[in-house]
JSON list of C-alpha atoms and ligand atoms in Angstrom, two decimals:
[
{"chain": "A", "resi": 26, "resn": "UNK", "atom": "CA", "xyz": [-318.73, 37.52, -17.59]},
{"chain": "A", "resi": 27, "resn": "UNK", "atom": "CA", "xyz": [-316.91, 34.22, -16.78]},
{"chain": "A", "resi": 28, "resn": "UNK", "atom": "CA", "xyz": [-317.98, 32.16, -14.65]},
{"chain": "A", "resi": 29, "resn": "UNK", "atom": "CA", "xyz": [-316.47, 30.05, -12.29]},
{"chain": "A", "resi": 30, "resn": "UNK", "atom": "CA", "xyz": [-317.48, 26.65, -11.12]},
{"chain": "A", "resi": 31, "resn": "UNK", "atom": "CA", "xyz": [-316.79, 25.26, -7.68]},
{"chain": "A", "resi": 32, "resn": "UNK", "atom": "CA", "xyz": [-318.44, 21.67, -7.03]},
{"chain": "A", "resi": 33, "resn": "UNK", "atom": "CA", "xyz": [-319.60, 20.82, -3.87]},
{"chain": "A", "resi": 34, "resn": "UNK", "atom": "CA", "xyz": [-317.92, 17.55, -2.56]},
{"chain": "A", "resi": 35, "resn": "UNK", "atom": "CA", "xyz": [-321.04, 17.25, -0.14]},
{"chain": "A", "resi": 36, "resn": "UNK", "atom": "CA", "xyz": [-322.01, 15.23, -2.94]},
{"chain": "A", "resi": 37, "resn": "UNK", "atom": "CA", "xyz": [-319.20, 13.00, -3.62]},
{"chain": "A", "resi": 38, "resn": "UNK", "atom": "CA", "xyz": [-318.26, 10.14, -1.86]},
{"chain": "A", "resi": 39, "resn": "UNK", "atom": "CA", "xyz": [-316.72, 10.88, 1.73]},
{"chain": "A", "resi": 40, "resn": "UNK", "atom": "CA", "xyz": [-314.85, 7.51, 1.96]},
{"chain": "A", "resi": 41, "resn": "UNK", "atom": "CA", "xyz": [-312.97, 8.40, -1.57]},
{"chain": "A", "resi": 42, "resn": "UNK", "atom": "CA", "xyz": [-312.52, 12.34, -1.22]},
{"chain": "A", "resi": 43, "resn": "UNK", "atom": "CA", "xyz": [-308.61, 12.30, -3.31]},
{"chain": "A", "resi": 44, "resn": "UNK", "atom": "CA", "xyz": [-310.75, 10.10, -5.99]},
{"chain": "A", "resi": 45, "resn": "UNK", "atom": "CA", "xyz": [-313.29, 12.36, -6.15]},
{"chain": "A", "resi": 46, "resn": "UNK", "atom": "CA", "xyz": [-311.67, 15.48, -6.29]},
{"chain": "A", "resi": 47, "resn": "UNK", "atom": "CA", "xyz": [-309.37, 14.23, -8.96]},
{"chain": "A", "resi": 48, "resn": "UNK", "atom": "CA", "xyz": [-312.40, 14.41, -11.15]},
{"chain": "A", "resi": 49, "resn": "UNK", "atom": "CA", "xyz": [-312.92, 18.10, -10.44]},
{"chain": "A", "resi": 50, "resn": "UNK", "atom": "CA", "xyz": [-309.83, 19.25, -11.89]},
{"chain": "A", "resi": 51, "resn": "UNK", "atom": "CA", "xyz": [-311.42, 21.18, -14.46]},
{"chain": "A", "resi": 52, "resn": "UNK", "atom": "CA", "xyz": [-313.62, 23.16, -12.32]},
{"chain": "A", "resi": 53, "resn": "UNK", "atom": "CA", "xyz": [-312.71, 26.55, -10.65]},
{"chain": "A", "resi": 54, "resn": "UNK", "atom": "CA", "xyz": [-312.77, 25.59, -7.33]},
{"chain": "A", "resi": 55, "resn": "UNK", "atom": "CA", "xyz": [-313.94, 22.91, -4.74]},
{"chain": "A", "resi": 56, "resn": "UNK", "atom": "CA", "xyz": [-316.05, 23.54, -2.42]},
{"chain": "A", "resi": 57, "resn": "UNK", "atom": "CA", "xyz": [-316.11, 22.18, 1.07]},
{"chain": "A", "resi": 58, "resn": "UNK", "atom": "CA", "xyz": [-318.89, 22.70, 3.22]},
{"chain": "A", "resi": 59, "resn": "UNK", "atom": "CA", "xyz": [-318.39, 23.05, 7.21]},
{"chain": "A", "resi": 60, "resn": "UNK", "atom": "CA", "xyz": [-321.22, 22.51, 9.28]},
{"chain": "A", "resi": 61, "resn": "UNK", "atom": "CA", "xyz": [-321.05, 21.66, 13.33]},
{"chain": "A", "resi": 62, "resn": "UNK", "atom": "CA", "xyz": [-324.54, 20.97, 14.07]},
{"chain": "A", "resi": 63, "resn": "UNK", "atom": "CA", "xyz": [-325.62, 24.21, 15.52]},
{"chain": "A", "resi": 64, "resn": "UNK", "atom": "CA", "xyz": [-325.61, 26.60, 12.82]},
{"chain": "A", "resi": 65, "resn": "UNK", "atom": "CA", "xyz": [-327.44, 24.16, 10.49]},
{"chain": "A", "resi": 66, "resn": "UNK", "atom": "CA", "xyz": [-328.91, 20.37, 11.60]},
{"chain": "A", "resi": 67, "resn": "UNK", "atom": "CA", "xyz": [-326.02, 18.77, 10.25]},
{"chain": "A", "resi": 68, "resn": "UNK", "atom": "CA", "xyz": [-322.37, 17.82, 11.15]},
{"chain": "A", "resi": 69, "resn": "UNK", "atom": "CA", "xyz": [-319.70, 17.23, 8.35]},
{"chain": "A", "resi": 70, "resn": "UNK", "atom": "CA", "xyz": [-315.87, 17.64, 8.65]},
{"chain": "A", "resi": 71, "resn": "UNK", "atom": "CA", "xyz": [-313.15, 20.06, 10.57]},
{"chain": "A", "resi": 72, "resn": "UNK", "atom": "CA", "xyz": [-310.09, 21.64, 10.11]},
{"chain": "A", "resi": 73, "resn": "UNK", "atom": "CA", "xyz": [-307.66, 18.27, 10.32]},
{"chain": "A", "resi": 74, "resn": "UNK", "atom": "CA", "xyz": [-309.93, 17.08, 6.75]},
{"chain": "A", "resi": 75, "resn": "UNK", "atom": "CA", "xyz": [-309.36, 20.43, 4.91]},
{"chain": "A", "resi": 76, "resn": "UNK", "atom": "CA", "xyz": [-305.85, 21.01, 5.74]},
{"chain": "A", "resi": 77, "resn": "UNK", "atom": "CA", "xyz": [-305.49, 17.05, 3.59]},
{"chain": "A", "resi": 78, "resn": "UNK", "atom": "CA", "xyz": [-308.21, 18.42, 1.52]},
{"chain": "A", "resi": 79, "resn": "UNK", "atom": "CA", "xyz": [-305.94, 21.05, 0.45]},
{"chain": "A", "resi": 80, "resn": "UNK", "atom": "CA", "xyz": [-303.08, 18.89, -0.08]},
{"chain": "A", "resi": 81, "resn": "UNK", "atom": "CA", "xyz": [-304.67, 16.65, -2.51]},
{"chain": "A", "resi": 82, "resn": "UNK", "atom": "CA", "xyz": [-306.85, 18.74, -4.28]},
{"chain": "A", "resi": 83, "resn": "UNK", "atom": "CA", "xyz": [-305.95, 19.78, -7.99]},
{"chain": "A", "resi": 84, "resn": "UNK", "atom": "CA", "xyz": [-308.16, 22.96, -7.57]},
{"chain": "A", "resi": 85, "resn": "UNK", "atom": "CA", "xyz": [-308.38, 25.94, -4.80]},
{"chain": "A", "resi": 86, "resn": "UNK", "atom": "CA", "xyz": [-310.33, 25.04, -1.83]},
{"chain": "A", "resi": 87, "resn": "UNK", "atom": "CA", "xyz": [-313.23, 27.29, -1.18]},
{"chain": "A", "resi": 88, "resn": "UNK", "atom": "CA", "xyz": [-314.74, 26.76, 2.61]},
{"chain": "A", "resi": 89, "resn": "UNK", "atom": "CA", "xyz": [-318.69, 27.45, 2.84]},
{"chain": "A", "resi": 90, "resn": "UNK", "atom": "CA", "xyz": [-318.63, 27.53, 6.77]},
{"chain": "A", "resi": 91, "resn": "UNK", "atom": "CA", "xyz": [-321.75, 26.70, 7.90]},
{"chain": "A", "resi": 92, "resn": "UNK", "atom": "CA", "xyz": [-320.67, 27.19, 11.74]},
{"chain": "A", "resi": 93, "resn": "UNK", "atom": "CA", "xyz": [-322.19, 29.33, 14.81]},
{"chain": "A", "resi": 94, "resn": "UNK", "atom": "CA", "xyz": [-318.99, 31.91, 16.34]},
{"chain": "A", "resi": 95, "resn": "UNK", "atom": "CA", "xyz": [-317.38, 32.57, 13.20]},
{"chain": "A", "resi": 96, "resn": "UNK", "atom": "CA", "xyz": [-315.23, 34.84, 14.01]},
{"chain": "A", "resi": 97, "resn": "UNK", "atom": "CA", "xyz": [-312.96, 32.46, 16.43]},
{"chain": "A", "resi": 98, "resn": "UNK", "atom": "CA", "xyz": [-312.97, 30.01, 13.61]},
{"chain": "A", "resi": 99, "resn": "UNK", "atom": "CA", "xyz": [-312.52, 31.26, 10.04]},
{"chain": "A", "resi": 100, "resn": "UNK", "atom": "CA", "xyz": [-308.89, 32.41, 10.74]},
{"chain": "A", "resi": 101, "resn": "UNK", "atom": "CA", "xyz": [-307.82, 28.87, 11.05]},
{"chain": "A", "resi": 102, "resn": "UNK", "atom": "CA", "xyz": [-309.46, 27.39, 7.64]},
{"chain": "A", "resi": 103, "resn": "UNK", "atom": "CA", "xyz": [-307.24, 30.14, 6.12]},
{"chain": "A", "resi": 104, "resn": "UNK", "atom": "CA", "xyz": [-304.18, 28.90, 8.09]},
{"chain": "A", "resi": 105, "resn": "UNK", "atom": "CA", "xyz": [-305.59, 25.56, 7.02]},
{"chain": "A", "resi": 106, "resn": "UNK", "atom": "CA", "xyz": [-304.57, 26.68, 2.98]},
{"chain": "A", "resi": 107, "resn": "UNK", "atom": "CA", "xyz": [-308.01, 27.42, 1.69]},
{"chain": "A", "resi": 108, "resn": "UNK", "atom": "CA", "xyz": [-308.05, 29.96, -0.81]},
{"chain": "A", "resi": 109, "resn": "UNK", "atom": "CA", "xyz": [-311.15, 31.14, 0.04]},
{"chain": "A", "resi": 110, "resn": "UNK", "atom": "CA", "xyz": [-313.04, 31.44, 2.98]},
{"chain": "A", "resi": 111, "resn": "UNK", "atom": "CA", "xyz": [-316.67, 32.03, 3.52]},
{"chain": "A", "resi": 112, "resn": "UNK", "atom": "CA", "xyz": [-318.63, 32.65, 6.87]},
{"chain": "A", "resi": 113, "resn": "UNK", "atom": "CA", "xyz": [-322.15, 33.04, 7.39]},
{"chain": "A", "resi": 114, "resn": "UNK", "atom": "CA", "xyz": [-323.73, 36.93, 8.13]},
{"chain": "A", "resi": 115, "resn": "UNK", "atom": "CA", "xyz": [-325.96, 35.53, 10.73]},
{"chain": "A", "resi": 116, "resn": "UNK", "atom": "CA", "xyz": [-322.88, 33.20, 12.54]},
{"chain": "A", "resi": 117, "resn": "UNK", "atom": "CA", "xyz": [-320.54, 36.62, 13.05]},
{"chain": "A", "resi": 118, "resn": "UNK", "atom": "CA", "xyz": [-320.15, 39.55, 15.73]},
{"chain": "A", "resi": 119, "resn": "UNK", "atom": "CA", "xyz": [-318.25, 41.92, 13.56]},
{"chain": "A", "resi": 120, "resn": "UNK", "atom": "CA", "xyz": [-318.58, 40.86, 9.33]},
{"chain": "A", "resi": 121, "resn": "UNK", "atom": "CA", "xyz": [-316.09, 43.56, 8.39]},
{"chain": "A", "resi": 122, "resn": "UNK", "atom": "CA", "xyz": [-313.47, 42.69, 10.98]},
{"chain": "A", "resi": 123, "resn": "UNK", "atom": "CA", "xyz": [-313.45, 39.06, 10.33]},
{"chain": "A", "resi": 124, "resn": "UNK", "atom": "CA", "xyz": [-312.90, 40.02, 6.74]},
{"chain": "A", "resi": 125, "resn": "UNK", "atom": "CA", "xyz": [-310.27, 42.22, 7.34]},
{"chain": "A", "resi": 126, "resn": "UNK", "atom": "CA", "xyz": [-309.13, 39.45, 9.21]},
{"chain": "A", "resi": 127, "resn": "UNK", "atom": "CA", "xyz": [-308.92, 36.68, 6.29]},
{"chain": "A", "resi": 128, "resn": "UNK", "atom": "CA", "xyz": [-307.89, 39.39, 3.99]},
{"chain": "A", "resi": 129, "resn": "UNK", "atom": "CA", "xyz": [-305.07, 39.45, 5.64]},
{"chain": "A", "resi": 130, "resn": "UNK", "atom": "CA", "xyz": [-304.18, 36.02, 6.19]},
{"chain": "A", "resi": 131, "resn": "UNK", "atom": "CA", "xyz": [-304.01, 35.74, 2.02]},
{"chain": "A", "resi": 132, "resn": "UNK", "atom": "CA", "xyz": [-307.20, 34.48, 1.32]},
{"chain": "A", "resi": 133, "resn": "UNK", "atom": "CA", "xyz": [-310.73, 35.52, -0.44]},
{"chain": "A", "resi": 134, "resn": "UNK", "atom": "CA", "xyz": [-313.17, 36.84, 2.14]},
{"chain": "A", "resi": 135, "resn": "UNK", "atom": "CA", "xyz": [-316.58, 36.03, 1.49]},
{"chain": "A", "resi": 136, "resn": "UNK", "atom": "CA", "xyz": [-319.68, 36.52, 3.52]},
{"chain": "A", "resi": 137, "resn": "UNK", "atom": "CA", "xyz": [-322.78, 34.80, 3.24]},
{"chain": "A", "resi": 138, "resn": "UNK", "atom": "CA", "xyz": [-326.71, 35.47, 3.64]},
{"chain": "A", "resi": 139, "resn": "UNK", "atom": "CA", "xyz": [-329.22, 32.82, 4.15]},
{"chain": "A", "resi": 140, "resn": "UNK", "atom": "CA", "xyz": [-332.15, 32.94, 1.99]},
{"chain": "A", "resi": 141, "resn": "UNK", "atom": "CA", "xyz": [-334.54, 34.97, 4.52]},
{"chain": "A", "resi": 142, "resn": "UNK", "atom": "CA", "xyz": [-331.54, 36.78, 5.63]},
{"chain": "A", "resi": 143, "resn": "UNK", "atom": "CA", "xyz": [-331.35, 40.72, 3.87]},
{"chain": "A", "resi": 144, "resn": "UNK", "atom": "CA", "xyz": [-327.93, 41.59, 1.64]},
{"chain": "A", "resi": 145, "resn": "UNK", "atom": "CA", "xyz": [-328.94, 44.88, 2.23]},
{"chain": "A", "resi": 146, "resn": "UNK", "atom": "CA", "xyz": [-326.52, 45.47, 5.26]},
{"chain": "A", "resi": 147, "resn": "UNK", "atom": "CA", "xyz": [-323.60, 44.73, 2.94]},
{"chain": "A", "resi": 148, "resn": "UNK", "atom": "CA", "xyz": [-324.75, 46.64, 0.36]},
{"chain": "A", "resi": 149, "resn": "UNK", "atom": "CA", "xyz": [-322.56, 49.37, 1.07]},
{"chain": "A", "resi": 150, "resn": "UNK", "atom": "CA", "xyz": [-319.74, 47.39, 2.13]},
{"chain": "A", "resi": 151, "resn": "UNK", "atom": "CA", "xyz": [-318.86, 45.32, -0.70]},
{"chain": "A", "resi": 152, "resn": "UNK", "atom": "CA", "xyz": [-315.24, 46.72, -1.14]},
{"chain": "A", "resi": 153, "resn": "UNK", "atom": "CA", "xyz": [-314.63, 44.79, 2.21]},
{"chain": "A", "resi": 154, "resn": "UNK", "atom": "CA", "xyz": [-315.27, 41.47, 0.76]},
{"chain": "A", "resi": 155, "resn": "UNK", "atom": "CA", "xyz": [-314.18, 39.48, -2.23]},
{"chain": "A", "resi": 156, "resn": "UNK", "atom": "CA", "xyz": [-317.25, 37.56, -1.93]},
{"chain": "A", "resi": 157, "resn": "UNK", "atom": "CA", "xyz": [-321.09, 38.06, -1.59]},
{"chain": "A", "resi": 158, "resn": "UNK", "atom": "CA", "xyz": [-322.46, 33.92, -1.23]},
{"chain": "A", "resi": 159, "resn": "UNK", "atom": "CA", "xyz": [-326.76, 34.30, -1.65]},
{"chain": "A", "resi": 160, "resn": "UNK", "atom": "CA", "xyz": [-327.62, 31.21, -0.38]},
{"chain": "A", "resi": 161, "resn": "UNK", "atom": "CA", "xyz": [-330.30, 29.71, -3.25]},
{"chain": "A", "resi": 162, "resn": "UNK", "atom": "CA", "xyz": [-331.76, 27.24, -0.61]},
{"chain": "A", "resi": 163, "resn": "UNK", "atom": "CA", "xyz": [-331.90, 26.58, 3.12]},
{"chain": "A", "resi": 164, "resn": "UNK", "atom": "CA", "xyz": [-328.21, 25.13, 4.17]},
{"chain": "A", "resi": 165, "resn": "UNK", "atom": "CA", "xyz": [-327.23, 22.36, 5.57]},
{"chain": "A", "resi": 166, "resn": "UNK", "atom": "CA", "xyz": [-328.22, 19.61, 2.85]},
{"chain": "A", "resi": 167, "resn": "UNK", "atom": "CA", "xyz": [-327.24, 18.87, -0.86]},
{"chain": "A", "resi": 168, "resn": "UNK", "atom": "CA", "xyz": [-329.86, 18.14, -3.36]},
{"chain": "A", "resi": 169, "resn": "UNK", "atom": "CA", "xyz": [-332.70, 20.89, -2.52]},
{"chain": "A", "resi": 170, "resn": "UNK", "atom": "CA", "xyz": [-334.62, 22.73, -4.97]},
{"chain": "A", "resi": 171, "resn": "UNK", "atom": "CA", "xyz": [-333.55, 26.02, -5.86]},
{"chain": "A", "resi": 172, "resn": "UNK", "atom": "CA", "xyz": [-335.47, 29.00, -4.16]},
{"chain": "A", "resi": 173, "resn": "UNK", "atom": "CA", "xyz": [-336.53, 31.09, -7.09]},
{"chain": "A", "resi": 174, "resn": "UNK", "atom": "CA", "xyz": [-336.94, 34.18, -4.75]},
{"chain": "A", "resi": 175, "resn": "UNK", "atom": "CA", "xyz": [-333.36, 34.41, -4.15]},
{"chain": "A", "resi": 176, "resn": "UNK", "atom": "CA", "xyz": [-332.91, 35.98, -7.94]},
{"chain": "A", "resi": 177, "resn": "UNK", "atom": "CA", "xyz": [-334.31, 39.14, -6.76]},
{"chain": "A", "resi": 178, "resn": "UNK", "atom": "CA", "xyz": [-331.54, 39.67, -4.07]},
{"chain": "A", "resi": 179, "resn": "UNK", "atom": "CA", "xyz": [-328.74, 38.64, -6.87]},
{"chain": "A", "resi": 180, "resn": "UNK", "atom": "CA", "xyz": [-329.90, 41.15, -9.18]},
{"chain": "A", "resi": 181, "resn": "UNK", "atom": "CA", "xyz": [-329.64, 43.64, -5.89]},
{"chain": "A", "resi": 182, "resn": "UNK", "atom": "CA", "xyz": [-326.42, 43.11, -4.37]},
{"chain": "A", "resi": 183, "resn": "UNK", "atom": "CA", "xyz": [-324.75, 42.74, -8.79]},
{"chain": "A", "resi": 184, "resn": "UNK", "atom": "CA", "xyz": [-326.43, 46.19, -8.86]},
{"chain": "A", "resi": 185, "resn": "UNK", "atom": "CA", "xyz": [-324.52, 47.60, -5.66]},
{"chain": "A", "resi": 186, "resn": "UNK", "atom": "CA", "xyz": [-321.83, 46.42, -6.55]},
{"chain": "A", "resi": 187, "resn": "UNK", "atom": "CA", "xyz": [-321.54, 47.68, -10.17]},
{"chain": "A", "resi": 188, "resn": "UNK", "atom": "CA", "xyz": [-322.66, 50.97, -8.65]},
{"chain": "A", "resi": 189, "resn": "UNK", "atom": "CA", "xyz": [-319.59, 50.57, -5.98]},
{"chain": "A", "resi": 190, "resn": "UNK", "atom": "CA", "xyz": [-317.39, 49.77, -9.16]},
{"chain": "A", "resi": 191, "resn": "UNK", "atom": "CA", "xyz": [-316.04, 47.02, -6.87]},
{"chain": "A", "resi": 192, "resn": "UNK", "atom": "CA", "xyz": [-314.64, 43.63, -7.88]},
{"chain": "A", "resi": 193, "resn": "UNK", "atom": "CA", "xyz": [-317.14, 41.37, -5.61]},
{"chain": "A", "resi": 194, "resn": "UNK", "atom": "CA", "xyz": [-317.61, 38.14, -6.66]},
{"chain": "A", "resi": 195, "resn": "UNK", "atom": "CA", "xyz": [-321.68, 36.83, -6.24]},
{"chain": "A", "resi": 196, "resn": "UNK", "atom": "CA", "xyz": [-321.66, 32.89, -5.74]},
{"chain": "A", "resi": 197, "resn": "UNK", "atom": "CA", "xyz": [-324.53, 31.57, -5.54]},
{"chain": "A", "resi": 198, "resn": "UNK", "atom": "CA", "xyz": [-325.01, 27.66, -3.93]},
{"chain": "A", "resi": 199, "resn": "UNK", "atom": "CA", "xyz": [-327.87, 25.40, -3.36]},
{"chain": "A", "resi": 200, "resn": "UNK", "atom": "CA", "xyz": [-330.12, 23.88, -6.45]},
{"chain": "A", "resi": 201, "resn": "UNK", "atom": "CA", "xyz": [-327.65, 25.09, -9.57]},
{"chain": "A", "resi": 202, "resn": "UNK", "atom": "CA", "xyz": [-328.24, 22.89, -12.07]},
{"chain": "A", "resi": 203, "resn": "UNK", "atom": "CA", "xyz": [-328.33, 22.93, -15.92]},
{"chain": "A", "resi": 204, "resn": "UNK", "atom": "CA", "xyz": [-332.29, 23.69, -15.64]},
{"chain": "A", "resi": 205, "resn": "UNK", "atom": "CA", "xyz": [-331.60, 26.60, -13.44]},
{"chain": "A", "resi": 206, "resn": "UNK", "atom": "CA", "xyz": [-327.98, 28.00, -14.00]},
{"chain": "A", "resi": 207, "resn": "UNK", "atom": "CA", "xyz": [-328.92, 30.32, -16.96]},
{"chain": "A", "resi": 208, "resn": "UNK", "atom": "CA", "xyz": [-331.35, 32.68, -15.17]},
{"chain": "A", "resi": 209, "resn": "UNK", "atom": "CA", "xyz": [-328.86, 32.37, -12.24]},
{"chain": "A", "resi": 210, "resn": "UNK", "atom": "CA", "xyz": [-326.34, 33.51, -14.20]},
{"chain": "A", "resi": 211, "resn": "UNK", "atom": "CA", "xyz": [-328.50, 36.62, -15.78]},
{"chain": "A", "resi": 212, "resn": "UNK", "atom": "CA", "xyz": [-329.42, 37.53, -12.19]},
{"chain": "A", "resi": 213, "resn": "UNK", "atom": "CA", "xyz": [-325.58, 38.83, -11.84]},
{"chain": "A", "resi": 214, "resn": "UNK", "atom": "CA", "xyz": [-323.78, 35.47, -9.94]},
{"chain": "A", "resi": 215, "resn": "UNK", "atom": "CA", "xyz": [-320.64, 34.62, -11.43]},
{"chain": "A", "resi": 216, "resn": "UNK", "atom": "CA", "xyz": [-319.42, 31.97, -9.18]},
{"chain": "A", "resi": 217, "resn": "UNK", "atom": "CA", "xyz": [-321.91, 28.53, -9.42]},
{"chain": "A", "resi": 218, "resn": "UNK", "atom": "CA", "xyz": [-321.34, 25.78, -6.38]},
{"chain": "A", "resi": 219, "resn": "UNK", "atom": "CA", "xyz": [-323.32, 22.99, -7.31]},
{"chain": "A", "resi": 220, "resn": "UNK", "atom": "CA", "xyz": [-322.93, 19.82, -5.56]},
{"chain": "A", "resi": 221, "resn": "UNK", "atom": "CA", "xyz": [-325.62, 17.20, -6.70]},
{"chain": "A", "resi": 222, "resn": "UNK", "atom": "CA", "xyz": [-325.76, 18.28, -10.18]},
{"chain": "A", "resi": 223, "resn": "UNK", "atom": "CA", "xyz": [-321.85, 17.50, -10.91]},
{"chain": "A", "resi": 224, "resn": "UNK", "atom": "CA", "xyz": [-321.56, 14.51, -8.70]},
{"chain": "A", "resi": 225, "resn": "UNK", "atom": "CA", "xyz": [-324.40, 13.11, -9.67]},
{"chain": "A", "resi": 226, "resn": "UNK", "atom": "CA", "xyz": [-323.76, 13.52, -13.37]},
{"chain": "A", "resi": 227, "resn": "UNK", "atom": "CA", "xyz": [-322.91, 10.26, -15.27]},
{"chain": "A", "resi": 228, "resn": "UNK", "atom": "CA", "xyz": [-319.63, 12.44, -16.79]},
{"chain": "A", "resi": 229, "resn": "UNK", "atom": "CA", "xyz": [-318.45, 14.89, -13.66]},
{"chain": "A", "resi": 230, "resn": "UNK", "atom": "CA", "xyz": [-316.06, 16.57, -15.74]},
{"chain": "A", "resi": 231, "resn": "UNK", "atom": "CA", "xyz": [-318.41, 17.28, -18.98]},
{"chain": "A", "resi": 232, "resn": "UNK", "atom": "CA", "xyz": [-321.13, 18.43, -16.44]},
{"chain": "A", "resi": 233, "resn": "UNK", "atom": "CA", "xyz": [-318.64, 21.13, -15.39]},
{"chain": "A", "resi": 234, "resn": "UNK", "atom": "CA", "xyz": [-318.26, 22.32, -18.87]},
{"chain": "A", "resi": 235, "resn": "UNK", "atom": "CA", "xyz": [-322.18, 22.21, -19.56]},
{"chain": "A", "resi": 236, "resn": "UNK", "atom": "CA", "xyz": [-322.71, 24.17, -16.45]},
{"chain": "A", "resi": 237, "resn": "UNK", "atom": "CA", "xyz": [-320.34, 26.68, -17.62]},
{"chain": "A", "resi": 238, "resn": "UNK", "atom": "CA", "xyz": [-321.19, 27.38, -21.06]},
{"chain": "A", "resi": 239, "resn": "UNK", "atom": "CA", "xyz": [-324.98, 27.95, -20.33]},
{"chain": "A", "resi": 240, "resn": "UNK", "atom": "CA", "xyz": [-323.87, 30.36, -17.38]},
{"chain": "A", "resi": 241, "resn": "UNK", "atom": "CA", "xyz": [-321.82, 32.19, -19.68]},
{"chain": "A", "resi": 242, "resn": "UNK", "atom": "CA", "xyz": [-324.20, 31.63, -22.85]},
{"chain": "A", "resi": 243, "resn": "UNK", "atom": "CA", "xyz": [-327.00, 33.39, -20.10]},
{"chain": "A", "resi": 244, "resn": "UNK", "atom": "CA", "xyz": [-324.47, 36.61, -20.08]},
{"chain": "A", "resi": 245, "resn": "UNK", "atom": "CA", "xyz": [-323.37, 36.66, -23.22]},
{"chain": "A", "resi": 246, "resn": "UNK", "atom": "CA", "xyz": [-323.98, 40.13, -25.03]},
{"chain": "A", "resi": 247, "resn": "UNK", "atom": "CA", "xyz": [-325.94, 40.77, -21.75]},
{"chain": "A", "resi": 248, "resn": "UNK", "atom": "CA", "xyz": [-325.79, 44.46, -20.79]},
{"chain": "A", "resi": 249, "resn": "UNK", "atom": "CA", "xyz": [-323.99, 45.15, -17.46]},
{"chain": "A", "resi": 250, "resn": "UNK", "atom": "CA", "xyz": [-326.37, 45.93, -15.02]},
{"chain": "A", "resi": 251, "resn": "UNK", "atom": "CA", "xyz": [-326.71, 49.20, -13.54]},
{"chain": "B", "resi": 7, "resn": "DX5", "atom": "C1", "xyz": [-325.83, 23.21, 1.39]},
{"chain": "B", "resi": 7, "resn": "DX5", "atom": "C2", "xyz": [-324.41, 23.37, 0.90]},
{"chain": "B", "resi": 7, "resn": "DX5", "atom": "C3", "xyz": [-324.24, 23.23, -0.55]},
{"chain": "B", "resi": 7, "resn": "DX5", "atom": "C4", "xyz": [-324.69, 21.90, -1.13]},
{"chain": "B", "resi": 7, "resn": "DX5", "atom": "C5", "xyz": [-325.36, 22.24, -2.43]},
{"chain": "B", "resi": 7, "resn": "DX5", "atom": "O1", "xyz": [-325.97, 23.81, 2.61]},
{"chain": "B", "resi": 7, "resn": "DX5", "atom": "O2", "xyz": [-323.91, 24.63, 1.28]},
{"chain": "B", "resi": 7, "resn": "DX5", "atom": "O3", "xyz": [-322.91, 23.53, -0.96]},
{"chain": "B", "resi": 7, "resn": "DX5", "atom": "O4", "xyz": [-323.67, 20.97, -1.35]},
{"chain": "B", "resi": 7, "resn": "DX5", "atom": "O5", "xyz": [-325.93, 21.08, -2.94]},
{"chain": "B", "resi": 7, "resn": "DX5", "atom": "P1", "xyz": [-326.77, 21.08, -4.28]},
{"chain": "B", "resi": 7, "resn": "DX5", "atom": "O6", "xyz": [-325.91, 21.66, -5.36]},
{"chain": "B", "resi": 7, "resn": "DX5", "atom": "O7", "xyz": [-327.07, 19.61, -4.47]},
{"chain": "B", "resi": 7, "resn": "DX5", "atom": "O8", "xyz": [-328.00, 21.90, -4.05]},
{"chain": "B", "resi": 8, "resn": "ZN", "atom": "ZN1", "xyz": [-322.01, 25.28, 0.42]}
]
């Protein structure tokens, strides 16, 4: 399966964001984590930063929203230009709606699940989003160690959604890194955000490639799940 990388700029350097994006230009993605202080203990950046975001980037924006009321906010970020939007399960009245929603505003729905939070409510739903995103550590910070129980709930929602015969993407984000990206990978994610483990690489751009080629090494030959 191939698999897509989308580095986290929580990582790079907020005062140089164009310079440090520039560097990511042979990644998938970049993603751009929202957070408002409620939903998780940490503030970062808004709508006005990811509409220039967008502008400057050489790759698709992806938005991990890591805000409470969801559903009054994700429209916008997809007004903003992203090309993918992602809201949090536990931040949203109606999941399906909101998708709907971004669907139609031309962008990638995705819906995410902390790590104590059950995929099993979307299980049967996954035609109604582009995007599953199991949360691999608590969110709100970069540079956390990866939650090892979180494999068992990839393998689960890649086996709905083969079963569904549906097109849903699994990213997974929090502690991916070239020690843990390969049984990651074999789990059934196919999109990898990993913020401290490309920015803090000494070559950003070769880390991308490493991170690829063991995620797709993990899969290679693999058989599909069932
Ligand atoms: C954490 C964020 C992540 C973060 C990952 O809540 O959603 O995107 O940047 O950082 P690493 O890859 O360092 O675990
Ligand atoms: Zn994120």
């Amino acid at each position: 399966m191939p698999a897509l990388i989308s580095p986290s700029i929580l990582s790079a350097d907020f005062a140089n964001l164009e310079r440090d994006l520039a560097v990511i230009g042979g990644a998938d993605y970049a993603h751009v984590d929202v957070m408002d202080n409620h939903f998780v203990p940490n503030l970062t950046l808004g709508l006005p930063v990811v509409r220039r975001l967008v502008e400057v980037s050489p790759v698709p924006i992806d938005v991990h929203l890591m805000i409470d009321d969801a559903d009054r906010w994700a429209p916008a970020f997809a007004e903003a230009g992203a090309a993918s939007v992602t809201f949090h399960a536990e931040a949203t009245q109606a999941p399906v709606r909101l998708a709907r929603e971004l669907r139609r505003l031309g962008v990638r729905a995705g819906v995410a699940v902390r790590p104590a939070s059950p995929v099993e409510p979307f299980l049967d739903l996954v035609d109604e989003f582009d995007m599953i995103l199991v949360m691999t550590v608590e969110p709100g910070f970069g540079g956390q160690s990866f939650i090892e129980g979180t494999l068992a709930k990839i393998r689960r929602a890649r086996a709905a959604i083969t079963a569904a015969g549906a097109a849903t993407w699994i990213q997974v984000d929090g502690g991916v890194s070239r020690d843990t990206i390969g049984r990651i990978a074999e789990a059934g994610a196919n999109v990898f955000v990993a913020g401290s483990a490309v920015y803090g690489a000494p070559d950003v751009a070769a880390e991308i490639i490493a991170l690829r080629t063991l995620a797709e090494a993990a899969t290679a030959g693999a058989v599909p799940h069932q």
